[in-house]
């Protein structure tokens, strides 16, 4: 079956083996589309920041961060678990699809209910309506994550890229309308984001139902068997027992990464949350560089190689770690150099405090790039339980440090807490690799 990748023609690329050319084409295409998505997101962020001012943007950013922190509860790691189970079982993993449908429905209902309860019991009055308007974002994140896992297993990289461009492209339209009609406010933005999210979820629904009924076109495991072997579908209880670690990590990561913005709103104010939210948006765009390579392109392959080709698995691990550290140092240095003059141009002089925050967060770039590579060797159920521990520990570090530093140092305190949290995560992941793989690495 022909895969939708772009293969460079001519020159150096033409002299590469066919497998390398296909890989280079897929990675290039993913990075181009990811870069375009990051540019659209960045432009949207800049327009919203300029039109809403720090206080209004902070209210919106902290509300959106709240939604995205709890959104992974819907599906609770199932998209990530699919990559592992299909990598090991191949076509036989279709037996997991039927209980997956029930699991998705139950977890999504619980997530929407949790946000609604929080809006009445814990949210401030100015955030309550915005949280309601942003509720469909939970559905769109779930839909895109499920489709992304399917398309990675099928190695349909172009389709995956187009779906992941849909949301940032549509959100830019909302920001443009706000620019053209300045009387509109933060509630219009929240409503626009919510409508976009609902449309994305509805567009994805037919494809998701086809997939969950066995329509997966799996790549890398040979042709689909004419008759599938008899296999008893696992129960929801057993599915939960196998997938919970993936779900816990999926929930803990946005808490670890975005809790500073939320805590700044409640411990500081909307304006401080807006300043840090801009800086975090810049970091999000930068972190797409390693995420594109490892999560969109390599992850399904790493699961397959870990089970069936360990030599290739460890070769990719070693070379990838070196490449990520070097590129992270270069990108971090570039961020520190360009921030002082690019931030005022894009966001305006009222966001000048963002520069100092980015100068601190630039330290995180090589740390995050390297931790992405290191974590790629921790893939199975036992490893995932350790990753949950590592992510949970780092999230606690970030929360405690934010609580201690924000009252006195505001957004700069949140930045320092983020750097220390990223460092603790890298150290914990490295200790995990030594714990689980030291003998195997010495044997290679």
Short mmCIF file of C-alpha atoms in Angstrom, two decimals:
data_model
loop_
_atom_site.label_atom_id
_atom_site.label_comp_id
_atom_site.label_asym_id
_atom_site.label_seq_id
_atom_site.Cartn_x
_atom_site.Cartn_y
_atom_site.Cartn_z
CA UNK A 1 0.00 0.00 0.00
CA UNK A 2 1.48 3.35 -1.00
CA UNK A 3 2.21 5.70 1.87
CA UNK A 4 1.56 9.42 1.65
CA UNK A 5 5.09 10.71 2.21
CA UNK A 6 7.06 13.22 0.21
CA UNK A 7 10.35 11.83 -1.12
CA UNK A 8 13.03 14.35 -2.06
CA UNK A 9 14.32 13.90 -5.59
CA UNK A 10 17.76 14.58 -6.99
CA UNK A 11 21.05 15.55 -5.41
CA UNK A 12 22.22 13.98 -2.18
CA UNK A 13 18.78 12.55 -1.36
CA UNK A 14 18.73 10.52 -4.59
CA UNK A 15 21.88 8.66 -3.51
CA UNK A 16 20.39 7.56 -0.19
CA UNK A 17 18.83 4.10 0.27
CA UNK A 18 15.11 4.01 -0.45
CA UNK A 19 14.18 3.53 3.21
CA UNK A 20 16.24 6.57 4.19
CA UNK A 21 14.67 8.66 1.43
CA UNK A 22 11.16 7.74 2.57
CA UNK A 23 12.06 8.55 6.18
CA UNK A 24 13.66 11.86 5.17
CA UNK A 25 10.60 12.77 3.11
CA UNK A 26 8.19 11.94 5.94
CA UNK A 27 10.20 13.83 8.56
CA UNK A 28 10.62 16.85 6.28
CA UNK A 29 6.92 16.97 5.53
CA UNK A 30 5.99 16.62 9.22
CA UNK A 31 8.41 19.34 10.26
CA UNK A 32 7.15 21.69 7.54
CA UNK A 33 3.51 21.22 8.49
CA UNK A 34 4.32 21.33 12.20
CA UNK A 35 6.23 24.54 11.63
CA UNK A 36 3.26 25.95 9.75
CA UNK A 37 0.95 24.93 12.58
CA UNK A 38 3.28 26.54 15.11
CA UNK A 39 3.39 29.72 13.02
CA UNK A 40 -0.41 29.84 12.84
CA UNK A 41 -0.66 29.27 16.60
CA UNK A 42 1.97 31.92 17.26
CA UNK A 43 0.23 34.45 15.03
CA UNK A 44 -3.10 33.71 16.71
CA UNK A 45 -1.49 34.18 20.10
CA UNK A 46 0.08 37.49 19.05
CA UNK A 47 -3.24 38.87 17.72
CA UNK A 48 -5.15 37.80 20.83
CA UNK A 49 -2.48 39.23 23.14
CA UNK A 50 -2.52 42.58 21.35
CA UNK A 51 -6.31 42.88 21.27
CA UNK A 52 -7.17 41.51 24.71
CA UNK A 53 -4.31 43.16 26.71
CA UNK A 54 -2.46 41.24 29.44
CA UNK A 55 -5.40 40.93 31.85
CA UNK A 56 -7.90 39.73 29.23
CA UNK A 57 -5.40 37.44 27.58
CA UNK A 58 -4.38 36.05 30.96
CA UNK A 59 -8.01 35.22 31.79
CA UNK A 60 -8.42 33.41 28.47
CA UNK A 61 -5.02 31.66 28.56
CA UNK A 62 -5.51 30.37 32.12
CA UNK A 63 -9.01 29.10 31.26
CA UNK A 64 -7.76 27.35 28.12
CA UNK A 65 -4.87 25.88 30.13
CA UNK A 66 -7.38 24.51 32.64
CA UNK A 67 -9.31 22.77 29.86
CA UNK A 68 -6.21 21.35 28.20
CA UNK A 69 -4.92 20.07 31.55
CA UNK A 70 -8.00 17.92 32.13
CA UNK A 71 -8.68 17.03 28.47
CA UNK A 72 -6.37 13.95 28.53
CA UNK A 73 -8.76 12.35 31.04
CA UNK A 74 -10.99 11.73 28.01
CA UNK A 75 -9.59 8.56 26.53
CA UNK A 76 -7.12 8.41 29.42
CA UNK A 77 -4.03 7.33 27.52
CA UNK A 78 -5.80 5.03 25.09
CA UNK A 79 -4.28 6.65 21.94
CA UNK A 80 -0.77 6.12 23.35
CA UNK A 81 -1.56 2.58 24.47
CA UNK A 82 -2.73 1.66 20.97
CA UNK A 83 0.77 2.38 19.67
CA UNK A 84 2.29 -0.03 22.18
CA UNK A 85 -0.22 -2.86 21.78
CA UNK A 86 -0.26 -2.73 17.96
CA UNK A 87 3.54 -2.60 17.93
CA UNK A 88 3.65 -5.88 19.86
CA UNK A 89 0.53 -7.75 18.65
CA UNK A 90 0.19 -6.47 15.09
CA UNK A 91 -3.16 -7.20 13.47
CA UNK A 92 -4.28 -9.25 16.48
CA UNK A 93 -4.52 -5.99 18.46
CA UNK A 94 -7.84 -5.27 16.72
CA UNK A 95 -9.36 -7.20 19.63
CA UNK A 96 -8.83 -4.08 21.75
CA UNK A 97 -11.06 -1.86 19.61
CA UNK A 98 -14.49 -2.89 20.92
CA UNK A 99 -13.71 -2.27 24.62
CA UNK A 100 -11.90 0.90 23.56
CA UNK A 101 -15.16 2.40 22.33
CA UNK A 102 -16.85 1.89 25.70
CA UNK A 103 -13.77 3.15 27.53
CA UNK A 104 -13.68 6.34 25.46
CA UNK A 105 -17.36 7.07 26.07
CA UNK A 106 -17.15 6.60 29.83
CA UNK A 107 -13.95 8.59 30.31
CA UNK A 108 -15.16 11.48 28.13
CA UNK A 109 -18.42 11.79 30.07
CA UNK A 110 -16.51 11.87 33.35
CA UNK A 111 -14.13 14.54 32.02
CA UNK A 112 -16.90 16.86 30.84
CA UNK A 113 -18.66 16.39 34.18
CA UNK A 114 -15.48 17.21 36.11
CA UNK A 115 -14.98 20.51 34.23
CA UNK A 116 -18.61 21.47 34.81
CA UNK A 117 -18.37 20.76 38.54
CA UNK A 118 -15.12 22.74 38.79
CA UNK A 119 -16.69 25.73 37.03
CA UNK A 120 -19.30 25.93 39.81
CA UNK A 121 -17.16 25.05 42.81
CA UNK A 122 -13.57 26.18 42.20
CA UNK A 123 -13.38 28.61 39.28
CA UNK A 124 -13.55 32.36 39.76
CA UNK A 125 -16.74 34.04 38.47
CA UNK A 126 -14.93 35.68 35.53
CA UNK A 127 -13.64 32.28 34.33
CA UNK A 128 -16.88 30.28 34.71
CA UNK A 129 -18.55 31.21 31.41
CA UNK A 130 -15.30 30.90 29.52
CA UNK A 131 -14.81 27.35 30.81
CA UNK A 132 -18.32 26.44 29.65
CA UNK A 133 -17.66 27.89 26.18
CA UNK A 134 -14.37 25.98 25.93
CA UNK A 135 -15.81 22.59 26.92
CA UNK A 136 -15.85 21.27 23.30
CA UNK A 137 -12.04 21.60 23.28
CA UNK A 138 -12.01 18.36 25.29
CA UNK A 139 -13.75 16.58 22.40
CA UNK A 140 -11.45 17.99 19.72
CA UNK A 141 -8.27 17.06 21.62
CA UNK A 142 -9.58 13.51 22.07
CA UNK A 143 -10.56 13.21 18.40
CA UNK A 144 -7.25 14.52 17.07
CA UNK A 145 -5.25 12.27 19.44
CA UNK A 146 -7.20 9.16 18.41
CA UNK A 147 -6.87 9.93 14.71
CA UNK A 148 -3.19 10.75 15.16
CA UNK A 149 -2.53 7.33 16.68
CA UNK A 150 -4.41 5.63 13.85
CA UNK A 151 -2.50 7.57 11.20
CA UNK A 152 0.85 6.87 12.86
CA UNK A 153 0.08 3.15 12.88
CA UNK A 154 -0.89 3.39 9.22
CA UNK A 155 2.09 5.72 8.53
CA UNK A 156 -0.19 8.22 6.82
CA UNK A 157 1.89 11.22 7.80
CA UNK A 158 0.31 13.68 5.38
CA UNK A 159 -3.20 12.94 6.65
CA UNK A 160 -2.00 13.35 10.23
CA UNK A 161 -0.39 16.67 9.42
CA UNK A 162 -3.50 18.03 7.70
CA UNK A 163 -5.71 17.16 10.68
CA UNK A 164 -3.32 18.82 13.09
CA UNK A 165 -3.31 22.00 10.98
CA UNK A 166 -7.08 22.25 11.05
CA UNK A 167 -7.43 23.63 14.59
CA UNK A 168 -4.65 26.29 14.53
CA UNK A 169 -5.78 27.45 11.10
CA UNK A 170 -9.38 27.87 12.23
CA UNK A 171 -8.38 29.59 15.46
CA UNK A 172 -6.48 32.20 13.46
CA UNK A 173 -9.80 33.15 11.84
CA UNK A 174 -11.24 33.86 15.28
CA UNK A 175 -8.27 36.06 16.16
CA UNK A 176 -8.60 37.89 12.82
CA UNK A 177 -12.27 38.62 13.48
CA UNK A 178 -11.31 40.03 16.88
CA UNK A 179 -8.81 42.30 15.12
CA UNK A 180 -11.39 43.48 12.59
CA UNK A 181 -14.14 44.00 15.20
CA UNK A 182 -12.39 45.34 18.33
CA UNK A 183 -15.65 45.57 20.29
CA UNK A 184 -15.63 41.80 20.63
CA UNK A 185 -14.19 40.45 23.88
CA UNK A 186 -12.70 37.36 25.49
CA UNK A 187 -16.08 35.60 25.52
CA UNK A 188 -16.25 35.82 21.73
CA UNK A 189 -12.80 34.23 21.50
CA UNK A 190 -13.81 31.41 23.85
CA UNK A 191 -17.02 30.81 21.91
CA UNK A 192 -15.10 30.76 18.61
CA UNK A 193 -12.58 28.26 19.94
CA UNK A 194 -15.43 26.12 21.26
CA UNK A 195 -17.31 26.10 17.95
CA UNK A 196 -14.13 25.18 16.07
CA UNK A 197 -13.46 22.33 18.50
CA UNK A 198 -16.98 20.98 18.10
CA UNK A 199 -16.73 21.06 14.29
CA UNK A 200 -13.40 19.20 14.37
CA UNK A 201 -14.87 16.51 16.64
CA UNK A 202 -17.90 16.06 14.37
CA UNK A 203 -15.71 15.83 11.25
CA UNK A 204 -13.54 13.20 12.91
CA UNK A 205 -16.44 11.09 14.21
CA UNK A 206 -17.11 9.01 11.02
CA UNK A 207 -13.41 8.17 10.67
CA UNK A 208 -13.14 7.23 14.33
CA UNK A 209 -16.17 4.94 14.15
CA UNK A 210 -14.78 3.22 11.04
CA UNK A 211 -11.47 2.67 12.81
CA UNK A 212 -13.09 1.37 16.00
CA UNK A 213 -15.08 -1.14 13.94
CA UNK A 214 -11.86 -2.70 12.63
CA UNK A 215 -11.02 -0.42 9.70
CA UNK A 216 -7.37 0.04 10.65
CA UNK A 217 -4.89 -0.29 7.73
CA UNK A 218 -1.90 -1.32 9.83
CA UNK A 219 1.61 -0.72 8.40
CA UNK A 220 4.78 -2.67 9.17
CA UNK A 221 3.12 -5.99 10.08
CA UNK A 222 2.52 -7.49 6.65
CA UNK A 223 -0.77 -7.85 4.81
CA UNK A 224 -4.02 -8.04 6.73
CA UNK A 225 -4.81 -11.74 7.36
CA UNK A 226 -7.66 -13.12 5.26
CA UNK A 227 -9.19 -14.52 8.43
CA UNK A 228 -8.37 -12.90 11.75
CA UNK A 229 -7.47 -15.35 14.54
CA UNK A 230 -10.13 -15.89 17.17
CA UNK A 231 -9.42 -13.63 20.13
CA UNK A 232 -11.60 -12.78 23.08
CA UNK A 233 -11.94 -8.99 23.41
CA UNK A 234 -10.53 -7.85 26.75
CA UNK A 235 -12.89 -6.43 29.33
CA UNK A 236 -12.93 -2.73 30.20
CA UNK A 237 -11.41 -3.62 33.56
CA UNK A 238 -8.47 -5.34 31.89
CA UNK A 239 -8.11 -2.49 29.41
CA UNK A 240 -7.95 -0.06 32.32
CA UNK A 241 -5.32 -2.19 34.07
CA UNK A 242 -3.11 -2.07 30.98
CA UNK A 243 -3.68 1.53 29.85
CA UNK A 244 -3.87 3.46 33.12
CA UNK A 245 -0.16 4.34 33.15
CA UNK A 246 -0.41 5.88 29.67
CA UNK A 247 -3.44 7.84 30.82
CA UNK A 248 -1.79 9.00 34.02
CA UNK A 249 1.23 10.29 32.11
CA UNK A 250 -1.04 12.00 29.55
CA UNK A 251 -2.86 13.77 32.41
CA UNK A 252 0.26 14.64 34.40
CA UNK A 253 2.14 16.22 31.48
CA UNK A 254 -0.21 19.19 30.91
CA UNK A 255 -0.37 19.69 34.68
CA UNK A 256 3.43 19.73 34.78
CA UNK A 257 3.68 22.06 31.78
CA UNK A 258 0.72 24.44 32.19
CA UNK A 259 -0.01 24.60 35.92
CA UNK A 260 2.17 27.71 36.26
CA UNK A 261 -0.21 29.74 34.09
CA UNK A 262 -3.23 28.65 36.15
CA UNK A 263 -1.50 29.26 39.49
CA UNK A 264 -0.36 32.70 38.35
CA UNK A 265 -4.02 33.63 37.81
CA UNK A 266 -5.07 32.48 41.27
CA UNK A 267 -1.93 33.50 43.21
CA UNK A 268 -1.07 36.61 41.21
CA UNK A 269 -3.55 37.93 38.68
CA UNK A 270 -4.78 37.79 35.09
CA UNK A 271 -2.03 40.10 33.85
CA UNK A 272 0.75 37.96 35.28
CA UNK A 273 -0.87 34.86 33.80
CA UNK A 274 -1.00 36.64 30.44
CA UNK A 275 2.72 37.47 30.52
CA UNK A 276 3.71 33.91 31.37
CA UNK A 277 1.14 32.51 28.92
CA UNK A 278 2.85 34.33 26.05
CA UNK A 279 6.25 32.93 27.04
CA UNK A 280 4.82 29.44 27.42
CA UNK A 281 3.26 29.71 23.97
CA UNK A 282 6.69 30.43 22.50
CA UNK A 283 8.14 27.42 24.33
CA UNK A 284 5.29 25.24 23.08
CA UNK A 285 6.17 26.11 19.50
CA UNK A 286 9.85 25.30 20.10
CA UNK A 287 9.05 21.98 21.78
CA UNK A 288 7.25 20.89 18.63
CA UNK A 289 10.67 20.25 17.06
CA UNK A 290 11.53 17.12 19.12
CA UNK A 291 7.87 16.19 19.54
CA UNK A 292 7.39 16.00 15.76
CA UNK A 293 10.33 13.66 15.34
CA UNK A 294 9.66 11.35 18.26
CA UNK A 295 5.89 11.39 18.75
CA UNK A 296 4.60 11.84 15.22
CA UNK A 297 7.22 9.94 13.24
CA UNK A 298 9.26 7.58 15.43
CA UNK A 299 6.93 6.48 18.23
CA UNK A 300 5.04 3.69 16.47
CA UNK A 301 8.33 2.51 14.93
CA UNK A 302 10.09 2.53 18.32
CA UNK A 303 7.39 0.27 19.75
CA UNK A 304 7.88 -2.12 16.82
CA UNK A 305 11.69 -2.05 16.97
CA UNK A 306 11.75 -2.50 20.75
CA UNK A 307 9.79 -5.73 20.31
CA UNK A 308 11.32 -7.04 17.07
CA UNK A 309 14.63 -5.23 16.30
CA UNK A 310 16.48 -4.15 19.50
CA UNK A 311 19.71 -3.29 17.66
CA UNK A 312 17.99 -0.64 15.55
CA UNK A 313 16.10 0.59 18.64
CA UNK A 314 19.32 1.33 20.56
CA UNK A 315 21.07 2.81 17.55
CA UNK A 316 18.23 5.32 17.16
CA UNK A 317 18.30 6.03 20.90
CA UNK A 318 22.03 6.84 21.00
CA UNK A 319 22.17 8.93 17.85
CA UNK A 320 18.91 10.68 18.66
CA UNK A 321 20.08 11.71 22.14
CA UNK A 322 23.24 13.32 20.75
CA UNK A 323 21.31 15.11 18.00
CA UNK A 324 18.68 16.40 20.42
CA UNK A 325 21.24 17.76 22.89
CA UNK A 326 23.20 19.62 20.19
CA UNK A 327 20.10 21.03 18.48
CA UNK A 328 18.60 21.99 21.85
CA UNK A 329 21.68 24.00 22.79
CA UNK A 330 21.60 25.83 19.45
CA UNK A 331 17.87 26.60 19.61
CA UNK A 332 18.08 27.70 23.26
CA UNK A 333 20.93 30.08 22.47
CA UNK A 334 19.02 31.48 19.50
CA UNK A 335 15.95 32.07 21.68
CA UNK A 336 17.99 34.00 24.25
CA UNK A 337 19.56 36.13 21.51
CA UNK A 338 16.43 37.09 19.56
CA UNK A 339 13.90 37.51 22.40
CA UNK A 340 14.85 41.09 23.40
CA UNK A 341 14.05 42.55 19.99
CA UNK A 342 11.44 40.17 18.57
CA UNK A 343 8.96 40.17 21.49
CA UNK A 344 8.19 43.93 21.41
CA UNK A 345 7.78 43.82 17.64
CA UNK A 346 5.30 40.93 17.66
CA UNK A 347 3.39 41.45 20.91
CA UNK A 348 3.90 45.14 21.67
CA UNK A 349 5.75 47.09 24.35
CA UNK A 350 3.18 46.17 27.03
CA UNK A 351 4.53 42.60 26.87
CA UNK A 352 8.17 43.63 27.50
CA UNK A 353 8.26 41.50 30.73
CA UNK A 354 7.94 38.42 28.50
CA UNK A 355 11.60 38.91 27.46
CA UNK A 356 12.94 38.24 30.95
CA UNK A 357 10.76 35.16 31.29
CA UNK A 358 11.99 33.78 27.96
CA UNK A 359 15.62 34.39 28.92
CA UNK A 360 15.08 32.06 31.88
CA UNK A 361 13.00 29.52 29.97
CA UNK A 362 15.68 29.30 27.24
CA UNK A 363 17.57 27.05 29.66
CA UNK A 364 14.72 24.55 29.33
CA UNK A 365 15.22 24.04 25.59
CA UNK A 366 18.23 21.66 25.61
CA UNK A 367 16.83 19.97 28.72
CA UNK A 368 13.49 19.26 27.03
CA UNK A 369 15.09 18.18 23.74
CA UNK A 370 17.29 15.66 25.56
CA UNK A 371 14.52 14.40 27.85
CA UNK A 372 12.36 13.70 24.79
CA UNK A 373 15.09 11.47 23.38
CA UNK A 374 15.79 9.78 26.72
CA UNK A 375 12.12 9.01 27.35
CA UNK A 376 11.90 7.25 23.96
CA UNK A 377 13.50 4.15 25.50
CA UNK A 378 10.81 3.78 28.18
CA UNK A 379 7.90 2.32 26.25
CA UNK A 380 6.34 -0.81 27.78
CA UNK A 381 3.87 -1.10 30.67
CA UNK A 382 6.56 -1.39 33.35
CA UNK A 383 8.45 1.58 31.93
CA UNK A 384 5.26 3.63 31.71
CA UNK A 385 4.57 3.10 35.40
CA UNK A 386 8.00 4.54 36.12
CA UNK A 387 7.35 7.44 33.73
CA UNK A 388 4.16 8.19 35.67
CA UNK A 389 6.24 8.34 38.85
CA UNK A 390 8.81 10.61 37.18
CA UNK A 391 6.20 12.93 35.71
CA UNK A 392 4.22 13.00 38.95
CA UNK A 393 7.31 13.83 40.97
CA UNK A 394 8.26 16.63 38.58
CA UNK A 395 4.71 18.00 38.63
CA UNK A 396 4.85 18.12 42.44
CA UNK A 397 8.18 19.95 42.22
CA UNK A 398 6.69 22.54 39.85
CA UNK A 399 3.54 23.04 41.92
CA UNK A 400 5.40 23.42 45.22
CA UNK A 401 7.97 25.81 43.76
CA UNK A 402 5.26 27.87 42.08
CA UNK A 403 3.39 28.15 45.37
CA UNK A 404 6.59 29.33 47.08
CA UNK A 405 7.92 31.64 44.37
CA UNK A 406 4.90 33.22 42.66
CA UNK A 407 3.72 35.40 45.59
CA UNK A 408 7.08 37.18 45.76
CA UNK A 409 8.49 36.87 42.26
CA UNK A 410 5.35 36.51 40.10
CA UNK A 411 6.00 35.30 36.52
CA UNK A 412 9.77 35.11 37.09
CA UNK A 413 9.15 32.74 39.99
CA UNK A 414 7.03 30.57 37.70
CA UNK A 415 9.85 30.56 35.14
CA UNK A 416 12.42 29.39 37.70
CA UNK A 417 10.00 26.70 38.92
CA UNK A 418 9.61 25.50 35.32
CA UNK A 419 13.36 25.21 34.76
CA UNK A 420 13.85 23.22 37.96
CA UNK A 421 10.88 21.01 37.08
CA UNK A 422 12.25 20.25 33.59
CA UNK A 423 15.64 19.40 35.12
CA UNK A 424 14.09 17.06 37.67
CA UNK A 425 12.15 15.29 34.91
CA UNK A 426 15.29 14.76 32.80
CA UNK A 427 17.20 13.36 35.77
CA UNK A 428 14.34 11.03 36.70
CA UNK A 429 14.02 9.74 33.13
CA UNK A 430 17.77 9.15 32.86
CA UNK A 431 17.72 7.20 36.13
CA UNK A 432 14.89 5.13 34.67
CA UNK A 433 16.95 4.25 31.59
CA UNK A 434 19.83 3.15 33.81
CA UNK A 435 17.49 1.14 35.98
CA UNK A 436 15.68 -0.74 33.21
CA UNK A 437 18.21 -0.90 30.41
CA UNK A 438 21.77 -0.76 31.77
CA UNK A 439 22.51 -4.43 31.00
CA UNK A 440 20.98 -4.25 27.50
CA UNK A 441 22.92 -1.10 26.60
CA UNK A 442 26.23 -2.61 27.69
CA UNK A 443 25.47 -5.67 25.59
CA UNK A 444 25.08 -3.62 22.39
#
